[in-house]
mmCIF file of C-alpha atoms in Angstrom:
data_model
loop_
_atom_site.group_PDB
_atom_site.id
_atom_site.type_symbol
_atom_site.label_atom_id
_atom_site.label_comp_id
_atom_site.label_asym_id
_atom_site.label_seq_id
_atom_site.Cartn_x
_atom_site.Cartn_y
_atom_site.Cartn_z
ATOM 1 C CA LEU A 1 -0.096 0.003 0.130
ATOM 2 C CA LEU A 2 2.913 2.292 0.830
ATOM 3 C CA GLY A 3 4.573 1.928 -2.741
ATOM 4 C CA MET A 4 1.123 2.456 -4.340
ATOM 5 C CA VAL A 5 0.465 5.634 -2.389
ATOM 6 C CA ILE A 6 4.039 6.945 -3.055
ATOM 7 C CA GLN A 7 3.363 6.864 -6.944
ATOM 8 C CA VAL A 8 1.426 10.092 -6.123
ATOM 9 C CA CYS A 9 4.677 11.861 -5.870
ATOM 10 C CA ARG A 10 6.106 11.356 -9.486
ATOM 11 C CA PRO A 11 9.550 12.686 -9.057
ATOM 12 C CA VAL A 12 10.115 10.410 -6.083
ATOM 13 C CA THR A 13 8.464 7.178 -7.980
ATOM 14 C CA LEU A 14 10.690 7.753 -11.235
ATOM 15 C CA ALA A 15 13.757 8.090 -9.122
ATOM 16 C CA ALA A 16 12.932 5.091 -6.860
ATOM 17 C CA ARG A 17 12.073 3.042 -10.206
ATOM 18 C CA GLU A 18 15.759 2.934 -10.970
ATOM 19 C CA SER A 19 16.309 0.381 -7.945
ATOM 20 C CA THR A 20 12.866 -0.988 -7.350
ATOM 21 C CA GLY A 21 13.678 -3.956 -9.686
ATOM 22 C CA PHE A 22 16.637 -4.892 -7.691
ATOM 23 C CA ILE A 23 14.780 -4.746 -4.357
ATOM 24 C CA ALA A 24 11.515 -6.518 -5.823
ATOM 25 C CA ASN A 25 13.764 -9.399 -6.984
ATOM 26 C CA LYS A 26 16.601 -9.966 -4.567
ATOM 27 C CA PHE A 27 14.928 -8.747 -1.596
ATOM 28 C CA LEU A 28 11.955 -11.349 -2.284
ATOM 29 C CA ARG A 29 14.315 -14.338 -2.361
ATOM 30 C CA ALA A 30 16.189 -13.172 0.369
ATOM 31 C CA GLY A 31 12.873 -12.615 2.498
ATOM 32 C CA ILE A 32 11.777 -16.104 1.510
ATOM 33 C CA ILE A 33 14.976 -17.509 2.613
ATOM 34 C CA PHE A 34 14.498 -15.954 5.882
ATOM 35 C CA LEU A 35 11.287 -16.889 6.310
ATOM 36 C CA GLY A 36 12.297 -20.750 6.507
ATOM 37 C CA PHE A 37 13.379 -20.131 9.799
ATOM 38 C CA LYS A 38 9.778 -20.110 10.700
ATOM 39 C CA LEU A 39 9.192 -23.728 9.696
ATOM 40 C CA ASN A 40 10.112 -25.644 12.661
ATOM 41 C CA LEU A 41 10.762 -29.139 11.308
ATOM 42 C CA ILE A 42 10.932 -30.938 14.515
ATOM 43 C CA VAL A 43 7.299 -29.218 15.328
ATOM 44 C CA LEU A 44 6.244 -30.972 12.057
ATOM 45 C CA VAL A 45 7.653 -34.395 12.343
ATOM 46 C CA SER A 46 6.442 -34.869 16.032
ATOM 47 C CA ALA A 47 3.166 -34.075 15.131
ATOM 48 C CA GLY A 48 3.302 -37.172 12.648
ATOM 49 C CA LEU A 49 2.738 -37.303 9.168
ATOM 50 C CA GLN A 50 -1.064 -36.914 9.212
ATOM 51 C CA SER A 51 -0.909 -33.546 8.920
ATOM 52 C CA LEU A 52 1.431 -33.335 6.077
ATOM 53 C CA GLU A 53 -0.711 -35.829 4.393
ATOM 54 C CA ALA A 54 -3.853 -33.680 4.772
ATOM 55 C CA ALA A 55 -1.869 -30.670 3.476
ATOM 56 C CA VAL A 56 -0.888 -32.471 0.339
ATOM 57 C CA PHE A 57 -4.601 -33.586 -0.062
ATOM 58 C CA VAL A 58 -5.983 -29.920 0.125
ATOM 59 C CA VAL A 59 -3.241 -28.296 -2.049
ATOM 60 C CA ALA A 60 -3.277 -30.910 -4.681
ATOM 61 C CA ILE A 61 -7.008 -30.492 -5.147
ATOM 62 C CA MET A 62 -6.982 -26.756 -4.611
ATOM 63 C CA ILE A 63 -4.203 -25.574 -6.849
ATOM 64 C CA PRO A 64 -5.694 -26.720 -9.972
ATOM 65 C CA LEU A 65 -9.303 -26.000 -8.993
ATOM 66 C CA ASN A 66 -8.524 -22.582 -8.281
ATOM 67 C CA TYR A 67 -6.639 -22.171 -11.437
ATOM 68 C CA ALA A 68 -9.414 -23.898 -13.332
ATOM 69 C CA ALA A 69 -12.171 -21.412 -11.686
ATOM 70 C CA ALA A 70 -10.073 -18.591 -12.554
ATOM 71 C CA ARG A 71 -9.379 -19.523 -16.270
ATOM 72 C CA PHE A 72 -13.237 -20.371 -16.578
ATOM 73 C CA LEU A 73 -13.546 -16.668 -15.532
ATOM 74 C CA ARG A 74 -11.188 -15.867 -18.499
ATOM 75 C CA VAL A 75 -8.515 -14.778 -15.829
ATOM 76 C CA ASP A 76 -4.969 -14.400 -17.411
ATOM 77 C CA HIS A 77 -2.893 -17.537 -17.203
ATOM 78 C CA THR A 78 0.047 -16.019 -14.891
ATOM 79 C CA LEU A 79 -2.468 -14.230 -12.618
ATOM 80 C CA ALA A 80 -4.773 -17.099 -12.004
ATOM 81 C CA LEU A 81 -1.524 -19.316 -11.086
ATOM 82 C CA LEU A 82 -0.617 -16.881 -8.446
ATOM 83 C CA THR A 83 -3.853 -16.536 -7.229
ATOM 84 C CA ALA A 84 -4.224 -20.118 -6.864
ATOM 85 C CA CYS A 85 -1.073 -20.867 -5.210
ATOM 86 C CA GLY A 86 -1.657 -17.966 -2.713
ATOM 87 C CA CYS A 87 -4.924 -19.475 -1.948
ATOM 88 C CA SER A 88 -3.812 -22.899 -1.637
ATOM 89 C CA ILE A 89 -0.623 -22.735 0.132
ATOM 90 C CA CYS A 90 0.183 -20.019 2.404
ATOM 91 C CA GLY A 91 -0.789 -16.615 1.248
ATOM 92 C CA ALA A 92 1.444 -13.689 0.060
ATOM 93 C CA ALA A 93 4.463 -15.605 0.602
ATOM 94 C CA ALA A 94 3.334 -18.314 -1.785
ATOM 95 C CA VAL A 95 2.445 -15.644 -4.401
ATOM 96 C CA MET A 96 6.014 -14.059 -4.249
ATOM 97 C CA GLY A 97 7.577 -17.329 -3.857
ATOM 98 C CA VAL A 98 6.169 -18.778 -7.285
ATOM 99 C CA SER A 99 6.332 -15.251 -9.092
ATOM 100 C CA GLY A 100 9.801 -15.657 -10.459
ATOM 101 C CA ALA A 101 9.072 -19.185 -11.669
ATOM 102 C CA LEU A 102 6.246 -17.637 -13.615
ATOM 103 C CA LYS A 103 7.909 -14.538 -14.743
ATOM 104 C CA ALA A 104 5.155 -12.659 -13.255
ATOM 105 C CA LYS A 105 4.504 -8.921 -13.783
ATOM 106 C CA ALA A 106 4.403 -6.260 -10.844
ATOM 107 C CA ASP A 107 1.077 -5.654 -11.407
ATOM 108 C CA GLN A 108 -0.294 -9.373 -11.409
ATOM 109 C CA SER A 109 1.921 -10.119 -8.163
ATOM 110 C CA VAL A 110 0.326 -7.025 -6.256
ATOM 111 C CA LEU A 111 -3.282 -8.219 -7.491
ATOM 112 C CA ALA A 112 -2.685 -11.668 -6.112
ATOM 113 C CA VAL A 113 -1.346 -10.526 -2.708
ATOM 114 C CA ALA A 114 -4.256 -8.312 -2.476
ATOM 115 C CA ILE A 115 -6.619 -10.611 -3.186
ATOM 116 C CA VAL A 116 -5.497 -13.453 -0.427
ATOM 117 C CA ALA A 117 -4.891 -10.643 2.030
ATOM 118 C CA ILE A 118 -8.495 -9.545 1.815
ATOM 119 C CA LEU A 119 -9.872 -13.103 1.593
ATOM 120 C CA GLY A 120 -7.595 -14.095 4.490
ATOM 121 C CA THR A 121 -9.225 -11.620 6.833
ATOM 122 C CA VAL A 122 -12.637 -12.369 5.688
ATOM 123 C CA PHE A 123 -12.225 -16.019 6.211
ATOM 124 C CA THR A 124 -10.632 -15.787 9.443
ATOM 125 C CA LEU A 125 -13.752 -14.244 10.757
ATOM 126 C CA ILE A 126 -15.932 -16.760 9.242
ATOM 127 C CA GLU A 127 -14.374 -19.596 11.052
ATOM 128 C CA VAL A 128 -14.033 -17.618 14.272
ATOM 129 C CA PHE A 129 -17.689 -16.978 14.157
ATOM 130 C CA ALA A 130 -18.559 -20.434 12.861
ATOM 131 C CA GLN A 131 -16.241 -22.507 15.843
ATOM 132 C CA PRO A 132 -18.569 -22.536 18.637
ATOM 133 C CA ILE A 133 -21.365 -23.934 16.193
ATOM 134 C CA LEU A 134 -19.294 -26.633 14.688
ATOM 135 C CA GLY A 135 -19.091 -28.723 17.563
ATOM 136 C CA PHE A 136 -15.264 -29.858 16.951
ATOM 137 C CA THR A 137 -12.858 -30.362 19.658
ATOM 138 C CA ASP A 138 -10.199 -27.616 20.185
ATOM 139 C CA SER A 139 -7.703 -29.603 18.243
ATOM 140 C CA GLN A 140 -9.764 -30.554 15.230
ATOM 141 C CA PHE A 141 -10.903 -27.008 14.932
ATOM 142 C CA GLY A 142 -7.271 -25.916 14.887
ATOM 143 C CA VAL A 143 -6.522 -28.504 12.107
ATOM 144 C CA MET A 144 -9.512 -27.154 10.065
ATOM 145 C CA ALA A 145 -8.302 -23.794 10.455
ATOM 146 C CA GLY A 146 -4.518 -24.499 9.263
ATOM 147 C CA LEU A 147 -5.526 -26.382 6.508
ATOM 148 C CA SER A 148 -8.203 -23.688 5.137
ATOM 149 C CA GLU A 149 -6.860 -20.578 6.388
ATOM 150 C CA ILE A 150 -5.085 -18.434 3.561
ATOM 151 C CA ALA A 151 -3.161 -16.083 5.655
ATOM 152 C CA HIS A 152 -4.190 -15.771 9.337
ATOM 153 C CA ALA A 153 -4.296 -19.477 10.475
ATOM 154 C CA VAL A 154 -2.981 -18.789 13.839
ATOM 155 C CA ALA A 155 -5.574 -15.948 14.728
ATOM 156 C CA ALA A 156 -8.640 -18.213 13.377
ATOM 157 C CA GLY A 157 -7.237 -21.326 15.432
ATOM 158 C CA GLY A 158 -6.621 -19.410 18.564
ATOM 159 C CA SER A 159 -10.325 -18.783 18.907
ATOM 160 C CA ALA A 160 -9.922 -22.089 20.042
ATOM 161 C CA GLY A 161 -7.399 -21.696 22.852
ATOM 162 C CA PRO A 162 -3.962 -22.831 23.087
ATOM 163 C CA VAL A 163 -4.590 -26.371 21.835
ATOM 164 C CA GLY A 164 -6.218 -24.895 18.496
ATOM 165 C CA THR A 165 -3.301 -22.689 18.101
ATOM 166 C CA ASP A 166 -0.880 -25.359 18.501
ATOM 167 C CA SER A 167 -2.889 -27.682 15.827
ATOM 168 C CA ALA A 168 -3.493 -24.463 13.316
ATOM 169 C CA ILE A 169 0.289 -23.986 13.348
ATOM 170 C CA ILE A 170 1.158 -27.663 12.723
ATOM 171 C CA ALA A 171 -1.324 -27.799 9.881
ATOM 172 C CA LYS A 172 -0.342 -24.435 8.411
ATOM 173 C CA LEU A 173 3.337 -25.701 8.784
ATOM 174 C CA SER A 174 2.460 -28.349 6.703
ATOM 175 C CA ARG A 175 1.384 -26.432 4.028
ATOM 176 C CA VAL A 176 4.312 -23.999 3.899
ATOM 177 C CA LEU A 177 6.344 -26.848 3.370
ATOM 178 C CA LEU A 178 4.939 -27.585 0.362
ATOM 179 C CA LEU A 179 5.834 -24.129 -1.072
ATOM 180 C CA ALA A 180 9.412 -25.336 -2.352
ATOM 181 C CA PRO A 181 8.140 -28.344 -4.566
ATOM 182 C CA VAL A 182 5.325 -26.646 -6.058
ATOM 183 C CA ALA A 183 7.628 -23.640 -6.928
ATOM 184 C CA ILE A 184 9.858 -26.196 -8.550
ATOM 185 C CA ILE A 185 7.238 -28.020 -10.409
ATOM 186 C CA LEU A 186 5.511 -24.759 -11.836
ATOM 187 C CA GLY A 187 8.932 -23.750 -12.806
ATOM 188 C CA ILE A 188 9.175 -27.210 -14.914
ATOM 189 C CA VAL A 189 5.848 -26.887 -16.434
ATOM 190 C CA GLU A 190 6.046 -23.232 -17.332
ATOM 191 C CA ALA A 191 9.474 -23.687 -19.109
ATOM 192 C CA TRP A 192 7.759 -26.732 -21.145
ATOM 193 C CA ARG A 193 4.601 -24.457 -22.006
ATOM 194 C CA GLN A 194 6.679 -21.514 -22.688
ATOM 195 C CA ARG A 195 8.880 -24.104 -24.958
ATOM 196 C CA ARG A 196 5.584 -25.578 -26.528
ATOM 197 C CA GLN A 197 4.361 -22.152 -27.342
ATOM 198 C CA SER A 198 7.467 -21.235 -29.100
ATOM 199 C CA GLN A 199 7.296 -24.082 -31.449
ATOM 200 C CA ASP A 200 11.101 -23.953 -31.525
ATOM 201 C CA ARG A 201 11.970 -27.697 -31.448
ATOM 202 C CA ASP A 202 15.805 -26.927 -31.236
ATOM 203 C CA GLN A 203 15.247 -24.548 -28.261
ATOM 204 C CA LYS A 204 16.769 -25.581 -25.178
ATOM 205 C CA PHE A 205 14.422 -26.723 -22.319
ATOM 206 C CA LYS A 206 15.533 -24.269 -19.573
ATOM 207 C CA VAL A 207 13.918 -24.831 -16.280
ATOM 208 C CA PRO A 208 14.070 -21.613 -14.157
ATOM 209 C CA ILE A 209 14.729 -23.362 -10.946
ATOM 210 C CA PRO A 210 14.050 -21.188 -7.755
ATOM 211 C CA TRP A 211 17.687 -21.694 -5.949
ATOM 212 C CA PHE A 212 16.409 -19.529 -2.979
ATOM 213 C CA MET A 213 13.951 -22.418 -2.106
ATOM 214 C CA GLY A 214 16.964 -24.396 -1.258
ATOM 215 C CA GLY A 215 17.879 -21.691 1.066
ATOM 216 C CA PHE A 216 14.498 -21.666 2.596
ATOM 217 C CA ILE A 217 14.585 -25.524 3.428
ATOM 218 C CA ALA A 218 18.245 -25.066 4.698
ATOM 219 C CA ALA A 219 16.991 -22.108 6.855
ATOM 220 C CA SER A 220 14.206 -24.379 8.578
ATOM 221 C CA ALA A 221 16.793 -26.859 9.002
ATOM 222 C CA ILE A 222 19.141 -24.913 10.680
ATOM 223 C CA GLY A 223 16.421 -22.811 12.967
ATOM 224 C CA SER A 224 15.063 -26.605 13.911
ATOM 225 C CA TYR A 225 18.147 -28.693 14.567
ATOM 226 C CA ILE A 226 20.763 -25.974 16.014
ATOM 227 C CA PRO A 227 19.823 -25.377 19.166
ATOM 228 C CA ALA A 228 22.148 -22.155 19.570
ATOM 229 C CA ILE A 229 19.842 -20.889 16.870
ATOM 230 C CA GLY A 230 16.585 -21.068 18.652
ATOM 231 C CA SER A 231 16.809 -17.705 20.333
ATOM 232 C CA ALA A 232 17.329 -15.897 17.563
ATOM 233 C CA VAL A 233 14.613 -17.629 15.368
ATOM 234 C CA PRO A 234 11.946 -14.881 16.378
ATOM 235 C CA MET A 235 14.078 -11.979 15.460
ATOM 236 C CA LEU A 236 15.158 -13.777 11.908
ATOM 237 C CA VAL A 237 11.280 -14.145 11.013
ATOM 238 C CA LYS A 238 10.755 -10.616 11.728
ATOM 239 C CA ILE A 239 13.635 -9.687 9.409
ATOM 240 C CA ALA A 240 12.014 -12.028 6.968
ATOM 241 C CA TYR A 241 8.623 -10.115 7.036
ATOM 242 C CA LEU A 242 10.573 -6.648 6.955
ATOM 243 C CA ILE A 243 12.388 -7.948 3.552
ATOM 244 C CA LEU A 244 9.158 -9.191 2.227
ATOM 245 C CA GLY A 245 7.479 -6.094 3.164
ATOM 246 C CA MET A 246 10.561 -3.818 1.200
ATOM 247 C CA SER A 247 9.962 -6.269 -1.596
ATOM 248 C CA MET A 248 6.121 -5.560 -1.675
ATOM 249 C CA ALA A 249 6.610 -1.767 -1.335
ATOM 250 C CA ALA A 250 8.914 -2.027 -4.467
ATOM 251 C CA LEU A 251 6.125 -3.790 -6.377
ATOM 252 C CA GLY A 252 3.716 -1.189 -5.233
ATOM 253 C CA LEU A 253 5.920 1.376 -6.945
ATOM 254 C CA ASN A 254 5.396 -0.159 -10.159
ATOM 255 C CA VAL A 255 1.658 -1.097 -9.854
ATOM 256 C CA ASN A 256 -0.486 -0.123 -13.261
ATOM 257 C CA PHE A 257 -3.812 1.051 -11.322
ATOM 258 C CA SER A 258 -5.703 0.729 -14.602
ATOM 259 C CA VAL A 259 -4.674 -2.921 -14.725
ATOM 260 C CA ILE A 260 -5.917 -3.742 -11.489
ATOM 261 C CA ALA A 261 -9.142 -1.980 -11.945
ATOM 262 C CA LYS A 262 -9.704 -3.899 -15.104
ATOM 263 C CA GLU A 263 -8.584 -7.087 -14.076
ATOM 264 C CA GLY A 264 -9.448 -7.489 -10.214
ATOM 265 C CA VAL A 265 -13.104 -8.367 -10.005
ATOM 266 C CA ARG A 266 -12.824 -11.972 -11.994
ATOM 267 C CA PRO A 267 -10.030 -13.380 -9.962
ATOM 268 C CA MET A 268 -11.278 -12.228 -6.646
ATOM 269 C CA VAL A 269 -14.760 -13.831 -7.376
ATOM 270 C CA SER A 270 -13.073 -17.029 -8.350
ATOM 271 C CA ALA A 271 -10.986 -17.030 -5.407
ATOM 272 C CA ILE A 272 -13.862 -16.486 -3.220
ATOM 273 C CA THR A 273 -15.786 -19.388 -4.708
ATOM 274 C CA CYS A 274 -12.659 -21.608 -4.284
ATOM 275 C CA SER A 275 -12.327 -20.372 -0.842
ATOM 276 C CA PHE A 276 -15.491 -22.063 0.507
ATOM 277 C CA VAL A 277 -14.504 -25.236 -1.352
ATOM 278 C CA ILE A 278 -11.039 -25.634 0.596
ATOM 279 C CA LEU A 279 -13.095 -24.384 3.897
ATOM 280 C CA ALA A 280 -15.276 -27.560 3.179
ATOM 281 C CA LEU A 281 -12.312 -29.911 2.422
ATOM 282 C CA SER A 282 -10.732 -28.824 5.522
ATOM 283 C CA TRP A 283 -13.923 -29.369 7.325
#
């Protein structure tokens, strides 16, 4: 939002755009790597594989469904994939994690982030108000919140107390873990798609491997298994969000408002529809 507001001052915007490409690209990758410290593998493994199996089940269904719904409403291919990943995996971080593999434009990334942020807030409220009437145990409700909530799983699961919070965190971590393999798979699929569209049989098959995802996994392993790092993990996660915020501000400086006004309604409609589906699946 700050990056978009600054566009009002044209001289500042024009001067800043010389460096926003670097910040939006390199800072984004650094932020995703630092975000790996949030993924505690010990907590995930200690909870057993059931949570991870459920996350794979939900994500494997919801990404194709979100994409198909968006394309049915004539949403651009790249924007449809960005929104599908954001709504199916872990919100804005997922959008920005796969944007490089998809070679997304700034307008598309910002629009997808806006959609998942809005829906994350709305569905947090829906789940919090639904919690007393669902008849779930605190643990069951936490799992449902962690598997279905886009961006605020802890807030939603917290309405069921400490047990609900812990269950929501474990379920959400299971989805976050899937960000790396999904980014790699999408990179391979997108490279194949572009080669097919070029109709150049001699063109080399280049896969845009998101190497920073290796850093994401390494950071999670370091934060999980090296005790000396434990006390610094909360600060490292804060640094991750700070860096990601800077990269989003850089994206905001390059937003084309006419594109958002023109393209925003259809992906929002498809994302809302699929958000009810993921809620039902998680239930």
